[in-house]
C-alpha positions as YAML, in Angstrom:
chain: A
units: angstrom
residues:
- id: 1
  name: MET
  ca: [-13.69, -14.27, -11.17]
- id: 2
  name: THR
  ca: [-12.17, -13.71, -7.75]
- id: 3
  name: SER
  ca: [-13.81, -15.34, -4.73]
- id: 4
  name: PRO
  ca: [-16.37, -13.49, -2.56]
- id: 5
  name: ILE
  ca: [-15.01, -11.67, 0.49]
- id: 6
  name: THR
  ca: [-15.73, -13.38, 3.82]
- id: 7
  name: PRO
  ca: [-15.74, -11.82, 7.32]
- id: 8
  name: HIS
  ca: [-12.38, -13.49, 8.03]
- id: 9
  name: GLN
  ca: [-10.86, -11.55, 5.11]
- id: 10
  name: THR
  ca: [-12.02, -8.12, 6.27]
- id: 11
  name: ARG
  ca: [-9.57, -6.34, 8.51]
- id: 12
  name: TYR
  ca: [-8.65, -3.13, 10.21]
- id: 13
  name: GLU
  ca: [-5.53, -1.29, 9.07]
- id: 14
  name: ILE
  ca: [-4.63, 1.35, 11.63]
- id: 15
  name: LYS
  ca: [-1.84, 3.75, 10.65]
- id: 16
  name: THR
  ca: [0.40, 6.23, 12.35]
- id: 17
  name: VAL
  ca: [3.21, 8.45, 11.10]
- id: 18
  name: VAL
  ca: [6.45, 7.85, 13.03]
- id: 19
  name: PRO
  ca: [9.21, 10.51, 12.83]
- id: 20
  name: ILE
  ca: [12.45, 8.83, 11.84]
- id: 21
  name: HIS
  ca: [14.16, 9.70, 15.14]
- id: 22
  name: ARG
  ca: [11.42, 7.85, 17.07]
- id: 23
  name: ILE
  ca: [11.67, 4.58, 15.15]
- id: 24
  name: PRO
  ca: [14.40, 3.06, 17.40]
- id: 25
  name: ASP
  ca: [12.22, 3.82, 20.44]
- id: 26
  name: PHE
  ca: [9.22, 2.18, 18.79]
- id: 27
  name: GLN
  ca: [11.26, -0.91, 17.90]
- id: 28
  name: HIS
  ca: [12.47, -1.19, 21.50]
- id: 29
  name: ARG
  ca: [8.88, -1.01, 22.82]
- id: 30
  name: LEU
  ca: [7.88, -3.64, 20.27]
- id: 31
  name: GLU
  ca: [10.64, -5.99, 21.48]
- id: 32
  name: MET
  ca: [9.45, -5.55, 25.10]
- id: 33
  name: HIS
  ca: [5.75, -5.89, 24.29]
- id: 34
  name: PRO
  ca: [3.92, -8.68, 26.20]
- id: 35
  name: ALA
  ca: [2.41, -9.96, 22.93]
- id: 36
  name: ALA
  ca: [5.91, -11.18, 21.98]
- id: 37
  name: PHE
  ca: [6.22, -9.61, 18.54]
- id: 38
  name: ARG
  ca: [8.79, -11.13, 16.21]
- id: 39
  name: ILE
  ca: [10.16, -10.44, 12.74]
- id: 40
  name: THR
  ca: [8.25, -12.63, 10.31]
- id: 41
  name: TYR
  ca: [9.83, -11.77, 6.97]
- id: 42
  name: PRO
  ca: [13.06, -10.14, 5.77]
- id: 43
  name: ASP
  ca: [12.82, -6.45, 4.90]
- id: 44
  name: ARG
  ca: [12.01, -5.86, 1.25]
- id: 45
  name: ARG
  ca: [11.21, -3.03, -1.11]
- id: 46
  name: ILE
  ca: [7.64, -2.63, -2.28]
- id: 47
  name: ASN
  ca: [6.78, -0.85, -5.54]
- id: 48
  name: ASN
  ca: [3.30, 0.38, -6.51]
- id: 49
  name: ILE
  ca: [1.70, 2.02, -9.53]
- id: 50
  name: TYR
  ca: [-1.73, 3.49, -8.68]
- id: 51
  name: PHE
  ca: [-4.51, 3.81, -11.23]
- id: 52
  name: ASP
  ca: [-7.39, 6.27, -11.21]
- id: 53
  name: ASP
  ca: [-9.88, 7.78, -13.64]
- id: 54
  name: HIS
  ca: [-9.49, 11.17, -15.32]
- id: 55
  name: GLN
  ca: [-11.43, 12.86, -12.49]
- id: 56
  name: LEU
  ca: [-9.14, 11.27, -9.85]
- id: 57
  name: SER
  ca: [-12.20, 9.80, -8.14]
- id: 58
  name: SER
  ca: [-10.24, 7.47, -5.84]
- id: 59
  name: TYR
  ca: [-8.07, 10.38, -4.76]
- id: 60
  name: GLN
  ca: [-11.08, 12.62, -4.10]
- id: 61
  name: ASP
  ca: [-12.92, 9.87, -2.21]
- id: 62
  name: ASN
  ca: [-9.95, 9.52, 0.13]
- id: 63
  name: LEU
  ca: [-9.65, 13.26, 0.71]
- id: 64
  name: ILE
  ca: [-13.29, 13.69, 1.70]
- id: 65
  name: GLY
  ca: [-13.48, 10.42, 3.62]
- id: 66
  name: THR
  ca: [-16.10, 8.62, 1.52]
- id: 67
  name: ALA
  ca: [-17.32, 5.61, 3.50]
- id: 68
  name: ASN
  ca: [-17.14, 3.18, 0.57]
- id: 69
  name: ARG
  ca: [-14.00, 3.66, -1.50]
- id: 70
  name: GLU
  ca: [-11.51, 1.72, -3.60]
- id: 71
  name: LYS
  ca: [-7.93, 2.00, -4.81]
- id: 72
  name: LEU
  ca: [-6.39, 0.01, -7.65]
- id: 73
  name: ARG
  ca: [-2.65, -0.62, -7.84]
- id: 74
  name: LEU
  ca: [-0.04, -2.77, -9.52]
- id: 75
  name: ARG
  ca: [2.44, -4.05, -6.93]
- id: 76
  name: TRP
  ca: [5.77, -5.80, -7.19]
- id: 77
  name: TYR
  ca: [8.65, -6.55, -4.84]
- id: 78
  name: GLY
  ca: [12.38, -6.01, -5.09]
- id: 79
  name: GLU
  ca: [14.91, -3.47, -6.29]
- id: 80
  name: THR
  ca: [14.37, -3.93, -10.01]
- id: 81
  name: GLY
  ca: [12.26, -1.70, -12.24]
- id: 82
  name: GLU
  ca: [11.74, -4.65, -14.58]
- id: 83
  name: PRO
  ca: [9.90, -7.24, -12.47]
- id: 84
  name: LYS
  ca: [8.93, -10.62, -13.88]
- id: 85
  name: GLN
  ca: [5.91, -10.98, -11.61]
- id: 86
  name: ALA
  ca: [3.46, -8.49, -10.13]
- id: 87
  name: VAL
  ca: [0.06, -8.41, -8.47]
- id: 88
  name: MET
  ca: [-2.93, -6.27, -9.35]
- id: 89
  name: GLU
  ca: [-4.70, -5.32, -6.13]
- id: 90
  name: LEU
  ca: [-8.06, -3.73, -5.58]
- id: 91
  name: LYS
  ca: [-8.01, -2.31, -2.07]
- id: 92
  name: ALA
  ca: [-11.54, -1.63, -0.86]
- id: 93
  name: LYS
  ca: [-12.75, 0.02, 2.32]
- id: 94
  name: LYS
  ca: [-16.15, 0.37, 3.94]
- id: 95
  name: ASN
  ca: [-16.02, 2.73, 6.91]
- id: 96
  name: LYS
  ca: [-13.09, 1.37, 8.95]
- id: 97
  name: LEU
  ca: [-13.01, -2.16, 7.53]
- id: 98
  name: GLY
  ca: [-10.93, -3.04, 4.49]
- id: 99
  name: TRP
  ca: [-10.25, -5.99, 2.21]
- id: 100
  name: LYS
  ca: [-8.36, -6.81, -0.97]
- id: 101
  name: LYS
  ca: [-8.92, -8.63, -4.23]
- id: 102
  name: ARG
  ca: [-5.72, -9.73, -5.94]
- id: 103
  name: ALA
  ca: [-4.59, -11.32, -9.18]
- id: 104
  name: ALA
  ca: [-1.03, -12.35, -10.10]
- id: 105
  name: ILE
  ca: [0.32, -11.04, -13.42]
- id: 106
  name: ASP
  ca: [3.21, -12.42, -15.47]
- id: 107
  name: LEU
  ca: [5.35, -9.50, -16.69]
- id: 108
  name: ASN
  ca: [8.03, -11.45, -18.55]
- id: 109
  name: ASP
  ca: [6.99, -9.89, -21.86]
- id: 110
  name: ILE
  ca: [6.06, -6.46, -20.43]
- id: 111
  name: PRO
  ca: [9.27, -4.55, -19.58]
- id: 112
  name: LEU
  ca: [7.99, -1.72, -17.36]
- id: 113
  name: GLN
  ca: [11.15, 0.37, -17.50]
- id: 114
  name: GLY
  ca: [10.76, 2.67, -20.48]
- id: 115
  name: LEU
  ca: [7.24, 1.50, -21.35]
- id: 116
  name: PRO
  ca: [5.03, 4.29, -22.78]
- id: 117
  name: ILE
  ca: [2.60, 5.13, -19.99]
- id: 118
  name: ASP
  ca: [-0.39, 5.16, -22.32]
- id: 119
  name: GLU
  ca: [0.30, 1.49, -23.16]
- id: 120
  name: LEU
  ca: [0.39, 0.17, -19.60]
- id: 121
  name: THR
  ca: [-3.35, -0.32, -19.04]
- id: 122
  name: SER
  ca: [-3.94, -2.05, -22.37]
- id: 123
  name: ARG
  ca: [-0.97, -4.39, -21.77]
- id: 124
  name: LEU
  ca: [-2.28, -5.40, -18.35]
- id: 125
  name: LYS
  ca: [-6.04, -5.69, -18.68]
- id: 126
  name: ASP
  ca: [-6.20, -8.88, -20.77]
- id: 127
  name: ARG
  ca: [-4.21, -10.69, -18.06]
- id: 128
  name: LEU
  ca: [-6.78, -10.00, -15.35]
- id: 129
  name: PRO
  ca: [-9.91, -11.86, -14.26]
- id: 130
  name: PRO
  ca: [-13.13, -10.17, -15.44]
- id: 131
  name: ASP
  ca: [-13.94, -8.27, -12.23]
- id: 132
  name: LEU
  ca: [-10.48, -6.71, -11.91]
- id: 133
  name: ARG
  ca: [-10.35, -6.05, -15.64]
- id: 134
  name: LEU
  ca: [-13.53, -4.00, -15.28]
- id: 135
  name: LYS
  ca: [-12.01, -2.06, -12.38]
- id: 136
  name: LEU
  ca: [-8.95, -1.26, -14.50]
- id: 137
  name: GLU
  ca: [-11.11, -0.15, -17.42]
- id: 138
  name: LEU
  ca: [-12.87, 2.27, -15.06]
- id: 139
  name: ARG
  ca: [-9.54, 3.50, -13.65]
- id: 140
  name: ASP
  ca: [-7.38, 3.40, -16.74]
- id: 141
  name: CYS
  ca: [-4.91, 6.19, -15.90]
- id: 142
  name: PRO
  ca: [-1.57, 5.33, -14.25]
- id: 143
  name: VAL
  ca: [-1.37, 8.27, -11.84]
- id: 144
  name: THR
  ca: [1.52, 7.83, -9.43]
- id: 145
  name: TYR
  ca: [4.35, 5.46, -8.52]
- id: 146
  name: ASN
  ca: [5.74, 4.93, -5.04]
- id: 147
  name: ARG
  ca: [8.20, 2.65, -3.32]
- id: 148
  name: TYR
  ca: [9.35, 2.03, 0.25]
- id: 149
  name: ARG
  ca: [11.20, -0.51, 2.37]
- id: 150
  name: ARG
  ca: [8.96, -2.60, 4.62]
- id: 151
  name: SER
  ca: [9.71, -4.44, 7.87]
- id: 152
  name: TYR
  ca: [7.30, -7.17, 9.03]
- id: 153
  name: PHE
  ca: [6.29, -8.16, 12.57]
- id: 154
  name: GLU
  ca: [3.70, -10.48, 14.06]
- id: 155
  name: ASP
  ca: [2.57, -11.28, 17.58]
- id: 156
  name: ALA
  ca: [2.91, -14.75, 19.12]
- id: 157
  name: THR
  ca: [-0.68, -15.68, 18.25]
- id: 158
  name: GLY
  ca: [-0.35, -14.68, 14.60]
- id: 159
  name: LEU
  ca: [-3.48, -12.56, 14.93]
- id: 160
  name: ILE
  ca: [-1.84, -9.12, 14.92]
- id: 161
  name: ARG
  ca: [0.52, -7.98, 12.16]
- id: 162
  name: LEU
  ca: [2.61, -4.83, 12.11]
- id: 163
  name: THR
  ca: [4.47, -3.33, 9.19]
- id: 164
  name: LEU
  ca: [6.90, -0.42, 9.26]
- id: 165
  name: ASP
  ca: [7.58, 1.40, 5.99]
- id: 166
  name: LYS
  ca: [10.65, 3.61, 5.56]
- id: 167
  name: ASP
  ca: [12.56, 5.31, 2.73]
- id: 168
  name: LEU
  ca: [9.41, 6.39, 0.95]
- id: 169
  name: ALA
  ca: [9.82, 7.78, -2.56]
- id: 170
  name: PHE
  ca: [7.22, 8.78, -5.11]
- id: 171
  name: GLN
  ca: [6.77, 10.01, -8.64]
- id: 172
  name: ASP
  ca: [3.86, 11.73, -10.41]
- id: 173
  name: LEU
  ca: [3.15, 9.74, -13.57]
- id: 174
  name: GLN
  ca: [0.66, 12.27, -14.91]
- id: 175
  name: VAL
  ca: [3.50, 14.45, -16.20]
- id: 176
  name: LYS
  ca: [5.52, 11.61, -17.78]
- id: 177
  name: THR
  ca: [5.29, 9.84, -21.13]
- id: 178
  name: ARG
  ca: [7.30, 6.73, -20.18]
- id: 179
  name: LEU
  ca: [7.77, 4.72, -17.02]
- id: 180
  name: THR
  ca: [11.07, 5.32, -15.26]
- id: 181
  name: PHE
  ca: [11.90, 4.60, -11.64]
- id: 182
  name: ASP
  ca: [15.15, 6.47, -11.04]
- id: 183
  name: ASP
  ca: [13.95, 10.06, -10.67]
- id: 184
  name: CYS
  ca: [11.69, 9.87, -7.63]
- id: 185
  name: GLN
  ca: [11.24, 12.41, -4.86]
- id: 186
  name: THR
  ca: [12.32, 10.92, -1.55]
- id: 187
  name: CYS
  ca: [10.82, 11.43, 1.91]
- id: 188
  name: GLU
  ca: [13.25, 10.18, 4.54]
- id: 189
  name: GLY
  ca: [12.04, 12.05, 7.64]
- id: 190
  name: PHE
  ca: [9.36, 9.63, 8.72]
- id: 191
  name: GLY
  ca: [8.06, 6.07, 8.57]
- id: 192
  name: ILE
  ca: [4.54, 4.67, 8.36]
- id: 193
  name: LEU
  ca: [3.45, 2.08, 10.91]
- id: 194
  name: GLU
  ca: [0.39, -0.06, 10.18]
- id: 195
  name: ILE
  ca: [-1.28, -2.39, 12.65]
- id: 196
  name: LYS
  ca: [-3.40, -4.98, 10.86]
- id: 197
  name: PHE
  ca: [-5.89, -7.36, 12.39]
- id: 198
  name: SER
  ca: [-9.00, -9.21, 11.33]
- id: 199
  name: SER
  ca: [-12.42, -7.84, 12.11]
- id: 200
  name: MET
  ca: [-12.81, -11.02, 14.18]
- id: 201
  name: ASP
  ca: [-9.87, -9.99, 16.41]
- id: 202
  name: ASP
  ca: [-10.64, -6.34, 17.05]
- id: 203
  name: LEU
  ca: [-10.28, -6.49, 20.84]
- id: 204
  name: ALA
  ca: [-6.76, -7.91, 20.61]
- id: 205
  name: GLY
  ca: [-5.82, -5.23, 18.09]
- id: 206
  name: ILE
  ca: [-7.14, -2.44, 20.30]
- id: 207
  name: ASP
  ca: [-5.09, -3.78, 23.22]
- id: 208
  name: VAL
  ca: [-1.90, -3.65, 21.15]
- id: 209
  name: ILE
  ca: [-2.57, -0.06, 20.07]
- id: 210
  name: ARG
  ca: [-3.11, 0.97, 23.69]
- id: 211
  name: ASP
  ca: [-0.02, -0.87, 24.98]
- id: 212
  name: LEU
  ca: [2.24, 0.67, 22.34]
- id: 213
  name: ASP
  ca: [0.89, 4.13, 23.23]
- id: 214
  name: LEU
  ca: [0.37, 5.07, 19.59]
- id: 215
  name: ARG
  ca: [-1.61, 8.00, 18.23]
- id: 216
  name: MET
  ca: [-3.40, 6.91, 15.10]
- id: 217
  name: THR
  ca: [-3.47, 9.19, 12.05]
- id: 218
  name: LYS
  ca: [-5.02, 9.13, 8.60]
- id: 219
  name: PHE
  ca: [-2.36, 8.59, 5.95]
- id: 220
  name: SER
  ca: [-2.56, 7.43, 2.34]
- id: 221
  name: LYS
  ca: [0.65, 6.95, 0.38]
- id: 222
  name: TYR
  ca: [-1.34, 7.45, -2.81]
- id: 223
  name: VAL
  ca: [-2.74, 10.79, -1.66]
- id: 224
  name: PHE
  ca: [0.59, 11.88, -0.18]
- id: 225
  name: GLY
  ca: [2.38, 11.22, -3.46]
- id: 226
  name: LEU
  ca: [-0.06, 13.36, -5.42]
- id: 227
  name: ARG
  ca: [-0.16, 16.23, -2.96]
- id: 228
  name: LYS
  ca: [3.63, 16.35, -2.55]
- id: 229
  name: GLU
  ca: [3.34, 17.43, 1.05]
- id: 230
  name: THR
  ca: [6.06, 17.16, 3.68]
- id: 231
  name: VAL
  ca: [5.28, 15.38, 6.93]
- id: 232
  name: LEU
  ca: [7.13, 16.87, 9.88]
- id: 233
  name: GLY
  ca: [7.99, 14.92, 13.01]
...
């Protein structure tokens, strides 16, 4: 069983879509910001497989803005389509506050590349703690895959984190019989900036948003991948 969520683990994740031609300007403003942002981790590729039920309830909840909603995804890092380690994440949101429950999964004996899609859930669920296993049983359909390259920044206090995602690509798994990761649709015209801060540090987070002169937007990579829309800068 995963541990209960505490107030220190709840956080705001504020997003904005950044046209690709504006990213250098944003990075310059970040370098000059009085909060002294710095790179905290080398860029890396993030891969996600999202799960939903047959009614696509998580997708519908996001579209209509349900106050209490959840997304379940399998995440791994790196260029390979055959990871040895991954993390199952339940991403929950209540109004504007979000939190995660996570469990590491050993994939040494589960080669994802070429795996029949209808076998994925059954191969994963017995490796999860009971609460996340139940969530996967309720959302047992692998629906979409996405990947992107992420840059990481943090202010001098360590209270405010920023991530910038570029080179987004996605794939609809509902029309496939086996997992493959080399035939994705790419979206190179924009990046996704997220500002992340604890619910205990909301004033500092609001100051950063104001100083960077950012216009916040609603954006879900899961929803975007399913709708196959184009974001224009």
